[in-house]
CSV table of C-alpha atoms in Angstrom, one decimal:
chain,number,residue,atom,x,y,z
A,1,UNK,CA,11.1,6.2,-12.1
A,2,UNK,CA,11.3,5.4,-8.5
A,3,UNK,CA,11.9,1.8,-7.3
A,4,UNK,CA,11.9,0.1,-3.9
A,5,UNK,CA,13.7,-3.2,-3.3
A,6,UNK,CA,13.4,-5.6,-0.4
A,7,UNK,CA,16.1,-8.2,-0.8
A,8,UNK,CA,14.9,-10.6,2.0
A,9,UNK,CA,11.8,-12.6,0.9
A,10,UNK,CA,11.7,-14.3,4.3
A,11,UNK,CA,13.0,-13.6,7.8
A,12,UNK,CA,12.7,-15.4,11.1
A,13,UNK,CA,13.2,-14.2,14.6
A,14,UNK,CA,12.9,-15.7,18.1
A,15,UNK,CA,10.3,-14.2,20.4
A,16,UNK,CA,11.7,-11.4,22.4
A,17,UNK,CA,14.7,-11.0,20.1
A,18,UNK,CA,15.5,-8.2,17.6
A,19,UNK,CA,15.2,-8.4,13.9
A,20,UNK,CA,16.1,-5.9,11.1
A,21,UNK,CA,14.3,-5.9,7.7
A,22,UNK,CA,16.1,-4.2,4.8
A,23,UNK,CA,14.9,-1.8,2.2
A,24,UNK,CA,16.6,0.2,-0.4
A,25,UNK,CA,15.1,2.6,-2.9
A,26,UNK,CA,16.1,4.6,-5.9
A,27,UNK,CA,15.0,8.1,-6.6
A,28,UNK,CA,16.3,11.4,-8.0
A,29,UNK,CA,13.8,13.4,-6.0
A,30,UNK,CA,14.7,15.3,-2.9
A,31,UNK,CA,11.2,15.5,-1.3
A,32,UNK,CA,9.7,12.1,-0.4
A,33,UNK,CA,8.3,9.9,2.3
A,34,UNK,CA,9.1,6.4,3.3
A,35,UNK,CA,6.8,3.9,5.0
A,36,UNK,CA,6.8,0.4,6.5
A,37,UNK,CA,3.4,-1.4,6.3
A,38,UNK,CA,2.5,-4.6,8.0
A,39,UNK,CA,0.1,-7.1,6.4
A,40,UNK,CA,-1.0,-9.9,8.7
A,41,UNK,CA,-2.9,-12.9,7.4
A,42,UNK,CA,-6.1,-10.9,7.7
A,43,UNK,CA,-4.6,-8.9,4.7
A,44,UNK,CA,-5.4,-5.6,6.4
A,45,UNK,CA,-2.6,-3.0,5.5
A,46,UNK,CA,-1.4,-1.4,8.8
A,47,UNK,CA,1.0,1.5,8.9
A,48,UNK,CA,3.9,0.7,11.1
A,49,UNK,CA,6.1,3.7,10.8
A,50,UNK,CA,6.8,6.8,8.6
A,51,UNK,CA,9.9,8.8,7.8
A,52,UNK,CA,10.0,12.2,6.1
A,53,UNK,CA,13.1,12.5,3.9
A,54,UNK,CA,13.9,16.0,5.1
A,55,UNK,CA,14.2,14.8,8.7
A,56,UNK,CA,17.6,13.5,9.8
A,57,UNK,CA,16.3,11.9,12.9
A,58,UNK,CA,15.2,8.3,12.6
A,59,UNK,CA,11.5,7.7,13.3
A,60,UNK,CA,10.5,5.4,16.2
A,61,UNK,CA,7.2,4.0,17.3
A,62,UNK,CA,7.4,2.0,20.5
A,63,UNK,CA,9.3,-1.3,19.6
A,64,UNK,CA,9.7,-0.2,15.9
A,65,UNK,CA,12.4,2.0,14.7
A,66,UNK,CA,14.1,2.8,11.4
A,67,UNK,CA,17.6,3.4,10.2
A,68,UNK,CA,17.3,6.0,7.5
A,69,UNK,CA,20.5,6.4,5.5
A,70,UNK,CA,19.5,9.1,2.9
A,71,UNK,CA,22.8,9.1,1.0
A,72,UNK,CA,22.8,5.3,0.7
A,73,UNK,CA,19.1,5.3,-0.1
A,74,UNK,CA,18.5,2.7,2.6
A,75,UNK,CA,15.5,2.5,5.0
A,76,UNK,CA,15.7,-0.5,7.3
A,77,UNK,CA,13.1,-1.5,10.0
A,78,UNK,CA,14.2,-2.7,13.4
A,79,UNK,CA,11.7,-4.6,15.5
A,80,UNK,CA,12.8,-5.0,19.1
A,81,UNK,CA,11.4,-7.5,21.7
A,82,UNK,CA,9.6,-9.4,18.9
A,83,UNK,CA,6.2,-10.7,19.7
A,84,UNK,CA,4.1,-13.5,18.1
A,85,UNK,CA,1.7,-10.8,16.8
A,86,UNK,CA,4.5,-9.3,14.7
A,87,UNK,CA,4.4,-12.2,12.4
A,88,UNK,CA,3.3,-10.8,9.0
A,89,UNK,CA,4.3,-9.6,5.6
A,90,UNK,CA,6.2,-6.3,5.8
A,91,UNK,CA,6.2,-3.8,2.9
A,92,UNK,CA,8.5,-0.9,2.5
A,93,UNK,CA,7.0,1.9,0.4
A,94,UNK,CA,7.9,5.2,-1.2
A,95,UNK,CA,5.8,8.2,-1.8
A,96,UNK,CA,6.9,11.3,-3.7
A,97,UNK,CA,6.5,14.7,-2.1
A,98,UNK,CA,5.6,16.3,-5.4
A,99,UNK,CA,1.9,16.9,-5.8
A,100,UNK,CA,1.9,16.0,-9.5
A,101,UNK,CA,2.8,12.4,-8.6
A,102,UNK,CA,-0.7,12.0,-7.1
A,103,UNK,CA,0.5,10.6,-3.7
A,104,UNK,CA,0.8,7.0,-5.0
A,105,UNK,CA,2.7,4.5,-3.0
A,106,UNK,CA,5.5,2.5,-4.6
A,107,UNK,CA,6.0,-0.8,-2.8
A,108,UNK,CA,8.8,-3.2,-2.4
A,109,UNK,CA,8.3,-6.9,-2.9
A,110,UNK,CA,7.7,-7.6,0.8
A,111,UNK,CA,9.4,-9.6,3.5
A,112,UNK,CA,7.6,-12.4,5.3
A,113,UNK,CA,8.5,-12.3,9.0
A,114,UNK,CA,7.9,-15.4,11.1
A,115,UNK,CA,8.3,-15.3,14.9
A,116,UNK,CA,9.3,-18.4,16.8
A,117,UNK,CA,8.0,-19.0,20.3
B,1,UNK,CA,-17.8,2.5,11.7
B,2,UNK,CA,-15.4,1.2,9.1
B,3,UNK,CA,-13.3,4.0,7.7
B,4,UNK,CA,-12.8,2.5,4.2
B,5,UNK,CA,-15.2,-0.2,3.3
B,6,UNK,CA,-15.0,-2.4,0.2
B,7,UNK,CA,-17.7,-4.7,-1.1
B,8,UNK,CA,-17.6,-7.5,-1.7
B,9,UNK,CA,-14.8,-9.0,0.3
B,10,UNK,CA,-14.7,-12.1,-1.8
B,11,UNK,CA,-15.7,-12.5,-5.4
B,12,UNK,CA,-15.6,-15.7,-7.5
B,13,UNK,CA,-16.6,-15.5,-11.1
B,14,UNK,CA,-16.2,-17.1,-14.4
B,15,UNK,CA,-13.9,-15.9,-17.2
B,16,UNK,CA,-15.6,-13.5,-19.5
B,17,UNK,CA,-18.0,-12.0,-16.9
B,18,UNK,CA,-18.2,-8.4,-16.0
B,19,UNK,CA,-18.0,-7.5,-12.3
B,20,UNK,CA,-17.7,-4.4,-10.1
B,21,UNK,CA,-16.0,-3.7,-6.7
B,22,UNK,CA,-17.3,-0.8,-4.6
B,23,UNK,CA,-15.4,1.3,-2.2
B,24,UNK,CA,-16.6,4.0,0.3
B,25,UNK,CA,-14.8,6.1,2.8
B,26,UNK,CA,-16.2,8.2,5.6
B,27,UNK,CA,-13.1,10.0,6.6
B,28,UNK,CA,-13.6,13.1,4.5
B,29,UNK,CA,-10.6,12.4,2.4
B,30,UNK,CA,-10.3,13.9,-1.1
B,31,UNK,CA,-8.2,11.3,-2.8
B,32,UNK,CA,-8.9,7.6,-3.4
B,33,UNK,CA,-6.9,4.8,-4.9
B,34,UNK,CA,-7.1,1.3,-6.3
B,35,UNK,CA,-4.1,-1.0,-5.8
B,36,UNK,CA,-3.8,-4.6,-7.1
B,37,UNK,CA,-2.0,-7.3,-5.0
B,38,UNK,CA,-1.0,-10.2,-7.2
B,39,UNK,CA,-0.4,-13.9,-6.2
B,40,UNK,CA,3.2,-13.1,-5.1
B,41,UNK,CA,1.8,-10.3,-2.9
B,42,UNK,CA,3.3,-7.5,-4.9
B,43,UNK,CA,1.2,-4.3,-4.6
B,44,UNK,CA,0.9,-1.9,-7.5
B,45,UNK,CA,-1.1,1.3,-8.0
B,46,UNK,CA,-3.8,1.1,-10.6
B,47,UNK,CA,-5.8,4.3,-10.4
B,48,UNK,CA,-6.3,7.4,-8.3
B,49,UNK,CA,-9.0,10.0,-8.1
B,50,UNK,CA,-8.8,13.4,-6.5
B,51,UNK,CA,-12.1,15.2,-6.0
B,52,UNK,CA,-13.7,12.9,-8.6
B,53,UNK,CA,-11.0,13.7,-11.1
B,54,UNK,CA,-8.8,10.9,-12.4
B,55,UNK,CA,-5.2,11.8,-11.6
B,56,UNK,CA,-3.4,8.4,-11.9
B,57,UNK,CA,-4.0,5.8,-14.6
B,58,UNK,CA,-1.2,3.3,-14.6
B,59,UNK,CA,-0.6,0.8,-17.4
B,60,UNK,CA,-3.8,-1.1,-16.8
B,61,UNK,CA,-5.9,-2.9,-19.5
B,62,UNK,CA,-8.8,-0.8,-20.6
B,63,UNK,CA,-11.1,-3.6,-19.4
B,64,UNK,CA,-10.6,-1.9,-16.0
B,65,UNK,CA,-12.7,1.2,-15.6
B,66,UNK,CA,-12.8,3.2,-12.4
B,67,UNK,CA,-15.6,5.6,-11.6
B,68,UNK,CA,-15.9,8.1,-8.8
B,69,UNK,CA,-19.4,9.5,-8.4
B,70,UNK,CA,-18.3,11.6,-5.5
B,71,UNK,CA,-15.4,12.2,-3.2
B,72,UNK,CA,-16.5,9.4,-0.8
B,73,UNK,CA,-16.9,6.6,-3.4
B,74,UNK,CA,-14.6,4.9,-5.9
B,75,UNK,CA,-15.8,1.9,-7.8
B,76,UNK,CA,-13.9,-0.5,-10.1
B,77,UNK,CA,-15.6,-2.2,-13.0
B,78,UNK,CA,-13.9,-5.0,-14.8
B,79,UNK,CA,-15.1,-6.2,-18.2
B,80,UNK,CA,-14.4,-9.6,-19.8
B,81,UNK,CA,-12.6,-11.0,-16.8
B,82,UNK,CA,-9.5,-13.1,-17.4
B,83,UNK,CA,-7.7,-15.7,-15.2
B,84,UNK,CA,-4.8,-13.2,-14.7
B,85,UNK,CA,-7.2,-10.7,-13.1
B,86,UNK,CA,-7.3,-13.0,-10.0
B,87,UNK,CA,-5.8,-10.9,-7.2
B,88,UNK,CA,-6.7,-8.9,-4.1
B,89,UNK,CA,-7.8,-5.4,-4.9
B,90,UNK,CA,-7.3,-2.7,-2.3
B,91,UNK,CA,-9.1,0.6,-2.1
B,92,UNK,CA,-7.3,3.4,-0.1
B,93,UNK,CA,-7.9,7.0,0.7
B,94,UNK,CA,-6.0,10.0,2.0
B,95,UNK,CA,-6.3,13.7,2.5
B,96,UNK,CA,-4.0,15.4,0.0
B,97,UNK,CA,-4.5,19.0,1.0
B,98,UNK,CA,-2.7,20.8,3.8
B,99,UNK,CA,0.6,18.9,3.3
B,100,UNK,CA,1.8,15.8,1.5
B,101,UNK,CA,2.4,13.8,4.6
B,102,UNK,CA,-1.1,12.6,5.3
B,103,UNK,CA,-1.3,8.9,5.7
B,104,UNK,CA,-3.3,6.4,3.8
B,105,UNK,CA,-6.2,4.4,5.1
B,106,UNK,CA,-6.7,1.1,3.4
B,107,UNK,CA,-9.8,-1.0,3.0
B,108,UNK,CA,-9.7,-4.7,3.9
B,109,UNK,CA,-9.4,-5.8,0.3
B,110,UNK,CA,-11.5,-7.7,-2.2
B,111,UNK,CA,-10.2,-11.1,-3.2
B,112,UNK,CA,-11.2,-11.7,-6.8
B,113,UNK,CA,-10.9,-15.3,-8.1
B,114,UNK,CA,-11.6,-15.9,-11.8
B,115,UNK,CA,-12.3,-19.5,-12.7
């Protein structure tokens, strides 16, 4: 079975600085997708960034980028120029590329990010 | 228009009661999900329907029964509510056909409190 681990329950960053959130996963599959979701206090789940396992290039979305290390099964999220609005719970998630898995997301435990002004 | 809407947003009920949570999506997606977020904010899949067919049924007490009357709706009925059922329940949908990389759309969640 696949697992996702986020070893940092809480992180803190100064406004305008850079922070990296860690995520490791375990799978024997070759076809899968990895995601970072943001959950602010409103509890809405917001997709931050997505990475296809078959792509070697790291995904980027504006101030958000990932460091995808497939061999090490590591998928960290870097937030540059942190803003107060980035404060939220961040979840790393895995989804199998195999249709018989039903497309379910397997989540890590989450990292609570606070941003100091 | 809200893409994935859940009702109610908050639900407070007594132990032993039966309650339902409803979910509707207007995105034309063919697959819908229920996730449970516990008090430690851990998210776990419960059920999934694809074109009204149950495709995922994780280890969930059989007091929980999902129903999908059509592709746009997925309801969750819970019998004999227990204190441990208190959580936030999220509905989500996605389009599964045409490639496995279609993203999820989540509802805003239903906070269930059992007293």
